[in-house]
Short mmCIF file of C-alpha atoms in Angstrom, two decimals:
data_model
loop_
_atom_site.label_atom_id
_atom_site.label_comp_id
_atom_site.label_asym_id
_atom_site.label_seq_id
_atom_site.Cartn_x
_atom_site.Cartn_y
_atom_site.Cartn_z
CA UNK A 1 -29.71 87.91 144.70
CA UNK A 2 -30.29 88.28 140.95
CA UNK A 3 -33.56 86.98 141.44
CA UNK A 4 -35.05 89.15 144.12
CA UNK A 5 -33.55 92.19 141.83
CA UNK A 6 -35.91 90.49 138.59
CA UNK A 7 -38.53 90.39 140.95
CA UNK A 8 -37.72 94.37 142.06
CA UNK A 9 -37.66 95.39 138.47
CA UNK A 10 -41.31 93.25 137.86
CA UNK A 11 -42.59 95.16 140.57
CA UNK A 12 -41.74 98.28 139.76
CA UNK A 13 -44.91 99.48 137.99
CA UNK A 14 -43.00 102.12 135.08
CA UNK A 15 -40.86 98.73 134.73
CA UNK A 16 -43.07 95.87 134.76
CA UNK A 17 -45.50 97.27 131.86
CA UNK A 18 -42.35 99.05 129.71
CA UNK A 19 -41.27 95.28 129.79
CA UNK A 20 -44.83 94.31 129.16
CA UNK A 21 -45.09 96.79 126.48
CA UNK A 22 -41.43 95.57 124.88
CA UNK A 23 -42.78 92.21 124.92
CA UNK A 24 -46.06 92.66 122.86
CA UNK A 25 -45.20 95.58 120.17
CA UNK A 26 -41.32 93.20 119.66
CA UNK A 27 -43.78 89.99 118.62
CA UNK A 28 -44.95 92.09 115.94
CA UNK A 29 -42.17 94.04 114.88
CA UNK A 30 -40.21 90.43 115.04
CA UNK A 31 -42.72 88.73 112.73
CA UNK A 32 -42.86 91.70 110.06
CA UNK A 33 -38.83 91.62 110.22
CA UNK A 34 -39.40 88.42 108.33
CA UNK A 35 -42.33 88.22 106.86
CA UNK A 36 -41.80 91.60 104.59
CA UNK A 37 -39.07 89.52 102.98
CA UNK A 38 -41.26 86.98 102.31
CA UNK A 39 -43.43 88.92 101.01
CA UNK A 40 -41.36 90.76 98.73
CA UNK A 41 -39.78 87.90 97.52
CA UNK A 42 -43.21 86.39 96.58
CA UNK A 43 -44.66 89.68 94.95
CA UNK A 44 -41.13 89.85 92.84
CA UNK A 45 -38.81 86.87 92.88
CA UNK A 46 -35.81 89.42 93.79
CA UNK A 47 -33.54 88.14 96.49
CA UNK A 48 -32.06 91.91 96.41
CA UNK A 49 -35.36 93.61 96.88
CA UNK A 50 -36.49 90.81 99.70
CA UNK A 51 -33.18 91.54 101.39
CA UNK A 52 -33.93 95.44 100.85
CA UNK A 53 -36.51 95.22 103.55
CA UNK A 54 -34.23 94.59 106.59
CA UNK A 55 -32.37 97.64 105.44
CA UNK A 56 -35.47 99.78 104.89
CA UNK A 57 -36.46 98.90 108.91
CA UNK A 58 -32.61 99.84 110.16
CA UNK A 59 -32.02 102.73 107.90
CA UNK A 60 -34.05 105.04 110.59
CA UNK A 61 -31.10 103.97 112.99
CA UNK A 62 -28.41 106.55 111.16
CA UNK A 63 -31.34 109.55 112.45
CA UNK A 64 -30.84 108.30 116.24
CA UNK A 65 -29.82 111.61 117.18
CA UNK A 66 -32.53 114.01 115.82
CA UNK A 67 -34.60 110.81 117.09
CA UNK A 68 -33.79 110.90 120.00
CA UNK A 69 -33.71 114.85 120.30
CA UNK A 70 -37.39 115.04 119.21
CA UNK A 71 -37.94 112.34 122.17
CA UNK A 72 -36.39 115.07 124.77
CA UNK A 73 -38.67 117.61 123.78
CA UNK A 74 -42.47 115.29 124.28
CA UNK A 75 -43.95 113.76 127.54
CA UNK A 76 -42.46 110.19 127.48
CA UNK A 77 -45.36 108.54 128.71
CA UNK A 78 -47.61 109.93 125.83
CA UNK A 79 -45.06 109.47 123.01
CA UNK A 80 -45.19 106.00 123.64
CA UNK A 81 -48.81 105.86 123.66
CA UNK A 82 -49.44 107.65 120.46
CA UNK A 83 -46.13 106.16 118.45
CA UNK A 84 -47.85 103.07 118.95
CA UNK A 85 -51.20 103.95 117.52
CA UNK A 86 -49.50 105.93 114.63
CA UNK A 87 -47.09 102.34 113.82
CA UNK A 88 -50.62 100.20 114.07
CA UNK A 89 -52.40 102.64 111.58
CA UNK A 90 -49.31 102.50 109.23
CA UNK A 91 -49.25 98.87 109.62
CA UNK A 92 -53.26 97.98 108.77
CA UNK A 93 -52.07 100.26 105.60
CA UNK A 94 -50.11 97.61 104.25
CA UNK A 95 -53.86 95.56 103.31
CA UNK A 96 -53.92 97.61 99.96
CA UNK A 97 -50.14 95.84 99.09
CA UNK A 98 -51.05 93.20 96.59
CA UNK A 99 -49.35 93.21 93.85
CA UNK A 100 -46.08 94.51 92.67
CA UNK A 101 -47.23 98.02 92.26
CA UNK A 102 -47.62 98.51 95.46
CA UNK A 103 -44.35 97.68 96.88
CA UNK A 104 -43.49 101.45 97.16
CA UNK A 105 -46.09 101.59 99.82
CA UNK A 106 -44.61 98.76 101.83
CA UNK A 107 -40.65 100.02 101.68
CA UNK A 108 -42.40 103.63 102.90
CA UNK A 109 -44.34 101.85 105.87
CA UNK A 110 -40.90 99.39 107.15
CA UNK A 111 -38.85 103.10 107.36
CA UNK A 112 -41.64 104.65 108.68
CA UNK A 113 -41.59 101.95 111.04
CA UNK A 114 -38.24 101.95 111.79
CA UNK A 115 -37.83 105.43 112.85
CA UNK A 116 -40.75 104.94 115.23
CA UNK A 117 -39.24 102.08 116.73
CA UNK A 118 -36.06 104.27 117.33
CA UNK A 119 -38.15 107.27 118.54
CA UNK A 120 -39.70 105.12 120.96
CA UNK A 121 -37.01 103.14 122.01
CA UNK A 122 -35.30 106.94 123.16
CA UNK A 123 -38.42 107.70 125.05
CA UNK A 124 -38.40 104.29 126.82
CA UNK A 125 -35.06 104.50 128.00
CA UNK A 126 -35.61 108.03 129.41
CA UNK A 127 -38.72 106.64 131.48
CA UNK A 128 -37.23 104.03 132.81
CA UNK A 129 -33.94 105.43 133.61
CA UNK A 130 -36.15 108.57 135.83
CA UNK A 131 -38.37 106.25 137.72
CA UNK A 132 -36.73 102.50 138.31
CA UNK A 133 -33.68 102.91 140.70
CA UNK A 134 -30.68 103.15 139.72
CA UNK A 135 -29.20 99.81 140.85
CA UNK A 136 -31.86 97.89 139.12
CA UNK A 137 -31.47 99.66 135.64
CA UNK A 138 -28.84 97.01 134.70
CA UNK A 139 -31.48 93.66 135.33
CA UNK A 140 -34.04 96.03 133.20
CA UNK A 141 -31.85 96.22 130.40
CA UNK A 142 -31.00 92.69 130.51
CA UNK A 143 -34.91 91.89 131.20
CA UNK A 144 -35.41 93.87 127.97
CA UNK A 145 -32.77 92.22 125.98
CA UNK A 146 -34.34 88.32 127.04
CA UNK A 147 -37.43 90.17 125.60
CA UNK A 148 -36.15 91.14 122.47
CA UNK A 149 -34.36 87.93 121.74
CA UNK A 150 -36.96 85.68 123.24
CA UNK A 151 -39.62 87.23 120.87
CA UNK A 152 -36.59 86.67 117.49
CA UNK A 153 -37.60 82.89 118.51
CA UNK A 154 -40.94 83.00 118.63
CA UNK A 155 -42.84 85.52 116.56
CA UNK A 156 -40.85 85.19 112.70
CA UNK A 157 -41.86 81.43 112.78
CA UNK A 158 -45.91 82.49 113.99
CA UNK A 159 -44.96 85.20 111.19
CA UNK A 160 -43.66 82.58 108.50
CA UNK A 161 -46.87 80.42 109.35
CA UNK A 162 -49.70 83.08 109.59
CA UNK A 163 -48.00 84.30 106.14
CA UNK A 164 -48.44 80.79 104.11
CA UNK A 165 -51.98 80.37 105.88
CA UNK A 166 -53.71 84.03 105.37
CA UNK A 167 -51.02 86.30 103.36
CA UNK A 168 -49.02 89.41 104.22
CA UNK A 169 -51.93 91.97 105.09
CA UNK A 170 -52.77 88.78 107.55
CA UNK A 171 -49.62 89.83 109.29
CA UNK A 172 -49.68 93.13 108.69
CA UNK A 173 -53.14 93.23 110.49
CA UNK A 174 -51.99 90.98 113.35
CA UNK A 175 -48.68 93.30 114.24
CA UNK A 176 -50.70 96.26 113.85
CA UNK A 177 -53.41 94.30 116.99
CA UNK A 178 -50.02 93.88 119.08
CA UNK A 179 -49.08 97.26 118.51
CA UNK A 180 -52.47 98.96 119.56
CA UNK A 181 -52.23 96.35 122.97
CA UNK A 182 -48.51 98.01 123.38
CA UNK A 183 -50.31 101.74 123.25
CA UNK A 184 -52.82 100.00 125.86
CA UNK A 185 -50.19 98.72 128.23
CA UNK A 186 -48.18 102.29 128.07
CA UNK A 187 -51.13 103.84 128.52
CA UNK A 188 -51.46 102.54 131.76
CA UNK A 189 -47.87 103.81 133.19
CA UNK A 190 -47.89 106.34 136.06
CA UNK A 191 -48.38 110.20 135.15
CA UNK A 192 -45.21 112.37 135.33
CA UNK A 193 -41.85 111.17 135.85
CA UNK A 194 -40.35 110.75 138.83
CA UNK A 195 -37.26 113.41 139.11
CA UNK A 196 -33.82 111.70 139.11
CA UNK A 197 -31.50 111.25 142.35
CA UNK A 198 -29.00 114.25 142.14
CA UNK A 199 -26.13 111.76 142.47
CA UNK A 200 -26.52 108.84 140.36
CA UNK A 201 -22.78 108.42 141.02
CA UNK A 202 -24.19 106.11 144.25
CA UNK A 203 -25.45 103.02 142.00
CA UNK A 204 -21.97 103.27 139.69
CA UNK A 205 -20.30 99.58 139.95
CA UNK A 206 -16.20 99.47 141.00
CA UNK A 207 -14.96 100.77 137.86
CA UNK A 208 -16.70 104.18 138.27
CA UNK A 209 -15.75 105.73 141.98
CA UNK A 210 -16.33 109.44 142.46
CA UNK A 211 -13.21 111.25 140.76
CA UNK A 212 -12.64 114.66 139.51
CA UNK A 213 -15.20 116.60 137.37
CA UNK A 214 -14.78 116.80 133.73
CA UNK A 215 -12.92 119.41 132.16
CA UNK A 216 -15.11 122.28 131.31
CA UNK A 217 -16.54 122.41 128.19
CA UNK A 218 -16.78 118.46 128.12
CA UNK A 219 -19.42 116.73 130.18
CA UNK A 220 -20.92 119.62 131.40
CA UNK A 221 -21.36 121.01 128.05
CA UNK A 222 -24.61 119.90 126.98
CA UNK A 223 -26.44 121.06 130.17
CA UNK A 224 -24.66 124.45 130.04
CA UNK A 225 -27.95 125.82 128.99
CA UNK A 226 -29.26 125.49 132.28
CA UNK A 227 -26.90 127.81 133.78
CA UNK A 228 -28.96 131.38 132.82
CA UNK A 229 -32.01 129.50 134.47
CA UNK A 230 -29.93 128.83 137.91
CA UNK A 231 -29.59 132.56 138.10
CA UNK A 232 -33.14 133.65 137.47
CA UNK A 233 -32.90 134.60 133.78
CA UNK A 234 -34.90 132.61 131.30
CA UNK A 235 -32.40 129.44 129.15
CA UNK A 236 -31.67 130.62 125.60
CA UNK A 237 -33.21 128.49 123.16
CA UNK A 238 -30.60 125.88 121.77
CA UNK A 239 -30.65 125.45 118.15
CA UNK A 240 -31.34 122.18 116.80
CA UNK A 241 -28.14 121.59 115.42
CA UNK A 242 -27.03 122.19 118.94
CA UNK A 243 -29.36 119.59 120.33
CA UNK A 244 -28.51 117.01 117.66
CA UNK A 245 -25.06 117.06 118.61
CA UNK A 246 -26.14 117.18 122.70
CA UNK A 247 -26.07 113.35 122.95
CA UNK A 248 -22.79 112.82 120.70
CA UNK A 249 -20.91 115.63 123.10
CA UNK A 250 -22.39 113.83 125.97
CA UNK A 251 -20.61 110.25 124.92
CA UNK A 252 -17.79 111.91 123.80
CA UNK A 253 -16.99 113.89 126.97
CA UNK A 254 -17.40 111.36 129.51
CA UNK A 255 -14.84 108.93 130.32
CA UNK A 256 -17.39 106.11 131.21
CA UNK A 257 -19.39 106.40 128.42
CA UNK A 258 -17.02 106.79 125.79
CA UNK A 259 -14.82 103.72 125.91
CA UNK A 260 -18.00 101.41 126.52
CA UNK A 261 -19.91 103.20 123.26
CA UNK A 262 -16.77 102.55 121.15
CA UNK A 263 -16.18 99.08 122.23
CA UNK A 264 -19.83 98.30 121.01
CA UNK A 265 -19.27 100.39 117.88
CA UNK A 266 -16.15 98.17 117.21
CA UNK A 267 -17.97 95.17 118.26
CA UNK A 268 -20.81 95.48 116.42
CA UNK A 269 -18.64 95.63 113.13
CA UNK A 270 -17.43 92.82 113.74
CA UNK A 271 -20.34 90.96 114.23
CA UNK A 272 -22.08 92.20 110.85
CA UNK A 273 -19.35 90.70 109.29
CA UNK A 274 -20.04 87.28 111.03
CA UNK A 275 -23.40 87.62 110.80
CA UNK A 276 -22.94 87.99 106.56
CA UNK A 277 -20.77 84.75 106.42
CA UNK A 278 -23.68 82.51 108.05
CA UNK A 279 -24.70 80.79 104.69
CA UNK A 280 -21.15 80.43 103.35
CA UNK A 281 -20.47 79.12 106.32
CA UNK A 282 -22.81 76.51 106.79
CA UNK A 283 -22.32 75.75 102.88
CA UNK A 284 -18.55 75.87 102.84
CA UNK A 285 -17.25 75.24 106.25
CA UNK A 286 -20.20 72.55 107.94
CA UNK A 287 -21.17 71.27 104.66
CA UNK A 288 -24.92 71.96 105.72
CA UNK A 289 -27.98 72.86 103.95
CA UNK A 290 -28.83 76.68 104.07
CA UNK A 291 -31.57 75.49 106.54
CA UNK A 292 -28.73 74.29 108.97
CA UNK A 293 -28.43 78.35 109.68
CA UNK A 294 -31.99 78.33 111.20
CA UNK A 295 -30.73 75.96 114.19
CA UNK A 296 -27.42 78.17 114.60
CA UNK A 297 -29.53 80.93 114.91
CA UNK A 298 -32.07 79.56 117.74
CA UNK A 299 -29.29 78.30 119.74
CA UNK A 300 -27.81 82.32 119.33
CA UNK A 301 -30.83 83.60 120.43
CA UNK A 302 -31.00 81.26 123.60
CA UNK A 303 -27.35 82.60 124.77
CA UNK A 304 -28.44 86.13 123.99
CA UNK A 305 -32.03 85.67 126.35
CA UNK A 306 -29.96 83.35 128.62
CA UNK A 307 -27.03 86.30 129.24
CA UNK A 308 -30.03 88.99 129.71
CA UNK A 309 -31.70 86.92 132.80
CA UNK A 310 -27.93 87.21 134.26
CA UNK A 311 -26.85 90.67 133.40
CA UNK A 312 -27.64 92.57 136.23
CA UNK A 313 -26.59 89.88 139.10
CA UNK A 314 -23.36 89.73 136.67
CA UNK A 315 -23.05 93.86 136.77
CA UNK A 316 -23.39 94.44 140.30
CA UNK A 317 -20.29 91.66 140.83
CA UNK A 318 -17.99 92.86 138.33
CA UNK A 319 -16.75 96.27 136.19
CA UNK A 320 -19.06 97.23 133.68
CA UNK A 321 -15.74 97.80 131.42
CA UNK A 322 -14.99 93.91 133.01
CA UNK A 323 -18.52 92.75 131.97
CA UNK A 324 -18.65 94.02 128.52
CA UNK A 325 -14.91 93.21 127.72
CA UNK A 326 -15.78 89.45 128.92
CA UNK A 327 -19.01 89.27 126.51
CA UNK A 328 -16.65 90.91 123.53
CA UNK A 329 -13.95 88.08 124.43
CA UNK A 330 -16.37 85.22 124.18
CA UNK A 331 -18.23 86.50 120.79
CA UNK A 332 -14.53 87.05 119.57
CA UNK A 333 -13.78 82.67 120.48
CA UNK A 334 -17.05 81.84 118.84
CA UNK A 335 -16.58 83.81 115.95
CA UNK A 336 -12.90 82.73 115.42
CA UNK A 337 -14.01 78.71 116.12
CA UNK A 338 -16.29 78.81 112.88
CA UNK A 339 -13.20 78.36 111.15
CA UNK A 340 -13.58 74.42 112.48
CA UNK A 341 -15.62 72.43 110.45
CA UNK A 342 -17.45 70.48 112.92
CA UNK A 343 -20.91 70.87 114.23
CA UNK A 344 -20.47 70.56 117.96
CA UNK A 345 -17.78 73.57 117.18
CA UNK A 346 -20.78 75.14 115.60
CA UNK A 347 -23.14 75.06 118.11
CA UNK A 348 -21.00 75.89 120.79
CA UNK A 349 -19.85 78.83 118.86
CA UNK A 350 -23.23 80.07 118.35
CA UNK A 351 -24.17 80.36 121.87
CA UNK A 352 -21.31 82.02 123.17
CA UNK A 353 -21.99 84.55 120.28
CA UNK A 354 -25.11 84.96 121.82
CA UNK A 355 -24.21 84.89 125.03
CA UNK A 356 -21.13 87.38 124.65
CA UNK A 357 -22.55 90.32 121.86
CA UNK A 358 -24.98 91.66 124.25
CA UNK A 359 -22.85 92.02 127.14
CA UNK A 360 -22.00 95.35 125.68
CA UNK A 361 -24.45 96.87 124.54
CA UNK A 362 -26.57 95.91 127.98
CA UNK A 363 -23.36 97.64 129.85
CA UNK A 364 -23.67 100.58 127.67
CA UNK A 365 -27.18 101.68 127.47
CA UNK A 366 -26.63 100.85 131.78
CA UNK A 367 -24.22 103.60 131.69
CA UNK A 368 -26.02 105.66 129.50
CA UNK A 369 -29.10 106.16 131.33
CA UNK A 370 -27.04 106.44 135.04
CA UNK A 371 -24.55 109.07 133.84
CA UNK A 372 -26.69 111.04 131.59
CA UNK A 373 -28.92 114.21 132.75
CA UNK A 374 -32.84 113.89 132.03
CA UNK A 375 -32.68 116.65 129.54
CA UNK A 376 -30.14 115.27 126.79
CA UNK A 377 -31.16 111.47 127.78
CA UNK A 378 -33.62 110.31 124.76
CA UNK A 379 -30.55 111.79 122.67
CA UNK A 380 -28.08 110.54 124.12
CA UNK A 381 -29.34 107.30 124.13
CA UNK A 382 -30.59 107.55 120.29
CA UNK A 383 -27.15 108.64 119.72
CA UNK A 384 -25.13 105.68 121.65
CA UNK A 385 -27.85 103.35 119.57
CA UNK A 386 -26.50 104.74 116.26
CA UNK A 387 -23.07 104.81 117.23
CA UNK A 388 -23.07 101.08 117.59
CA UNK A 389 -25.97 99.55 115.65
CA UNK A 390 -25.20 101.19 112.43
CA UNK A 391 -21.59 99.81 112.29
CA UNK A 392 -23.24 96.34 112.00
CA UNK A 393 -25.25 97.07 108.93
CA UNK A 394 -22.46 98.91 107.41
CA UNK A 395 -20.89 95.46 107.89
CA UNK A 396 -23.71 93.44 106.66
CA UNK A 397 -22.94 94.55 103.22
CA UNK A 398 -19.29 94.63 103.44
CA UNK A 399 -19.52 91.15 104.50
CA UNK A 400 -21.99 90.18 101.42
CA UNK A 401 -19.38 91.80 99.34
CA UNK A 402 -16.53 90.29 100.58
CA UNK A 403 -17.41 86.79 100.64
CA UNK A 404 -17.61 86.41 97.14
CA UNK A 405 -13.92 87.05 96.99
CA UNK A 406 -12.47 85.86 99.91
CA UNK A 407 -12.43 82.32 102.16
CA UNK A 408 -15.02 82.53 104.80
CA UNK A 409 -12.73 81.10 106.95
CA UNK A 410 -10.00 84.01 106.85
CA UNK A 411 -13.32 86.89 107.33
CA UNK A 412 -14.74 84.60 110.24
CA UNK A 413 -11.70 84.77 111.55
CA UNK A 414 -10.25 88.18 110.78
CA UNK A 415 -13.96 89.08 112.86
CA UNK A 416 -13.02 87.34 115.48
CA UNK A 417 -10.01 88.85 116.23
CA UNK A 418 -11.01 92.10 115.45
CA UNK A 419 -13.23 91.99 118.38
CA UNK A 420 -10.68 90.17 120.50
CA UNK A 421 -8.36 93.92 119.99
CA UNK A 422 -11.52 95.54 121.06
CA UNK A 423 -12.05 93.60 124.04
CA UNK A 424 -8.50 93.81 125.08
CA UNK A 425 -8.37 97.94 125.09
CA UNK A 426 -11.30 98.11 126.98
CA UNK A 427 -10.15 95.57 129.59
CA UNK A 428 -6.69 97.16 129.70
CA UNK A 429 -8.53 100.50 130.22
CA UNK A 430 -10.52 99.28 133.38
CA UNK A 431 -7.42 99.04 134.96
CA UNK A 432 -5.98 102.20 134.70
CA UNK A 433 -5.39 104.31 137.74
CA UNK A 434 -8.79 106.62 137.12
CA UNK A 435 -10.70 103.78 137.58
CA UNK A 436 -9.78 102.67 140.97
CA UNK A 437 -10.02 102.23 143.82
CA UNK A 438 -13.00 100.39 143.80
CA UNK A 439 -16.18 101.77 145.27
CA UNK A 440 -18.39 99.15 147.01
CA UNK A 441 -22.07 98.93 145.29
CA UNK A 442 -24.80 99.89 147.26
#
């Protein structure tokens, strides 16, 4: 069954070549993510400044919203198209960095980079979630997470090498060639969108039966502009502080989305913590050599692209709150058993933190592009990104700081259980008398 759905989503031409595109523009995003480091570290000898480059590509994230908002306002298809020309000129840019001097340049290109990625990321969602049906949207997502992971294996070691053969503007050059065959590939998708079902409520999974509408003034409030329209007078124009705050009234007002946002949110804190501790832990708990964390790390990234070839046979069995609050669970065991200073421990630990972080966020974004009207959707999307992405850099350097004066083992496990509390609420929450009884899935 969860093949023949891979096979729908393949098939489905919007799908099939977003996925395509994902695939190509990630192996060069994935190979700058750590070759800029290198680089920096090679211009300068500054550990701080080399690490400053991972920040300078997730900074963008904390603008999801107005992101997002500006995604709502362009045709999808062409966004993609020309964001992907605009990232590959800004990328063949980066040939004039070679020396020192012009490291400004390169710190101006990753942000600039960054807050493409995030305005295209919006615009993808919104596509796919108007033209691949709605009971398929969860094997996309997961689809698109194996893709993201499967290229973390792959394309920073081709990176790393293509770096030590040819230099940085080598790379540069090659990621800006995968990003012009990305602009190709999108530029291929069907014209126009395909309008969305009216009820989207049909493809919900057991937790989410038809109930009650929202209270006024809470889910309905960001499409209240549409109202004057219905009744033959022209929509006022929305200011833009209205729109920016469309996507966050959006999660906020629904009783699906909420819970599932904030239980990635929480999640995601936890796991920049964990993911701070790696080298302390491999130093001070296994004993290992910091290039012990490189195997932890691949065996991560096979649970993460194993769990996103499952998701969406997984979803249409069980609650989304279920899912997610099983993934949390099993990040919050791994995380907890790197206390143990044993390397089967390790290993096993690693995968089901790969395995179990994404089970969130691919329930999320799920829900995110069913519940949400096609107006507010790059937004609200942006904005559910934000919400839970920029909690784990926020923890990246709490971690970094906190390790210096506390055990590893007491923050690995204080992580773990952290994420254990979330998992429990949301859990205890799918049980509640709104969300039953269950509606069969399509």
């Amino acid at each position: 069954m969860g093949g023949s759905a891979v096979v729908g989503v393949l098939r489905d031409r919007t799908a099939g070549r977003c996925l395509a595109g994902v695939v190509v523009s990630g192996f060069g995003t994935s190979a700058m993510w750590l070759t800029a480091g290198i680089w920096v570290k090679s211009l300068t000898g500054s550990d701080s400044l080399a690490a400053l480059t991972v920040g300078a590509m997730w900074a963008p994230v904390l603008a999801g919203p107005a992101l997002g908002a500006l995604a709502d306002r362009m045709d999808r298809r062409t966004l993609l198209v020309r964001g992907n020309l605009v990232m590959g000129c800004l990328l063949v840019s980066l040939v004039l960095v070679g020396s020192v001097h012009a490291l400004r340049l390169l710190f101006a290109v990753l942000v600039l980079h960054g807050a493409i990625g995030v305005l295209l990321g919006a615009a993808e969602s919104a596509l796919v979630a108007g033209t691949v049906p709605a009971s398929l949207l969860a094997d996309f997502n997961g689809l698109r997470m194996t893709a993201n992971e499967g290229m973390k294996l792959v394309a920073p070691l081709a990176g790393a090498g293509l770096y030590v053969r040819f230099g940085g503007p080598a790379v540069a050059l090659s990621a800006a060639a995968t990003c012009a065959l990305a602009a190709l590939i999108f530029a291929r998708l069907p014209k126009g969108e395909a309008p969305r079902p009216p009820d989207r409520h049909s493809a919900r999974g057991p937790e989410s039966p038809p109930g009650p509408e929202p209270a006024p003034g809470a889910e309905s409030a960001p499409c209240a502009e549409s109202a004057p329209a219905l009744q033959g007078r022209p929509a006022p124009a929305a200011s833009w502080r209205d729109e920016l705050a469309a996507g966050l009234r959006r999660i906020r007002g629904s009783a699906v989305l909420r819970p599932l946002v904030t239980a990635g949110a929480a999640t995601m804190l936890s796991a920049g913590v964990n993911g701070a501790l790696t080298f302390a832990y491999v130093d001070e708990v296994l004993d290992r050599t910091p290039a012990y964390a490189g195997v932890l790390y691949a065996v991560q990234g096979a649970g993460s692209v194993t769990v996103g070839l499952l998701a969406g046979a997984l979803l249409r069995r069980l609650p989304e709150r279920v899912f997610a609050a099983g993934g949390i669970l099993l990040f919050a065991l791994g995380a907890g058993a790197r206390t143990v200073p044993s390397d089967a421990v390790a290993l096993g630990a690693s995968a089901a933190i790969g395995f179990g972080l994404p089970c969130v966020l691919i329930a999320a974004m799920t829900a995110v592009q069913r519940e949400t009207p096609d107006a507010v959707l790059g937004r609200t999307a942006a904005t559910a990104g934000s919400l839970m992405t920029a909690p784990n850099a926020v923890a990246l350097f709490l971690g970094a700081g906190l390790v210096a004066v506390v055990d590893v083992r007491v923050l690995t496990a204080a992580a773990g259980a952290g994420a254990a509390a979330a998992a429990v609420l949301l859990a205890a929450g799918a049980r509640r008398p709104r969300d039953s009884p269950a509606s069969p899935r399509p």
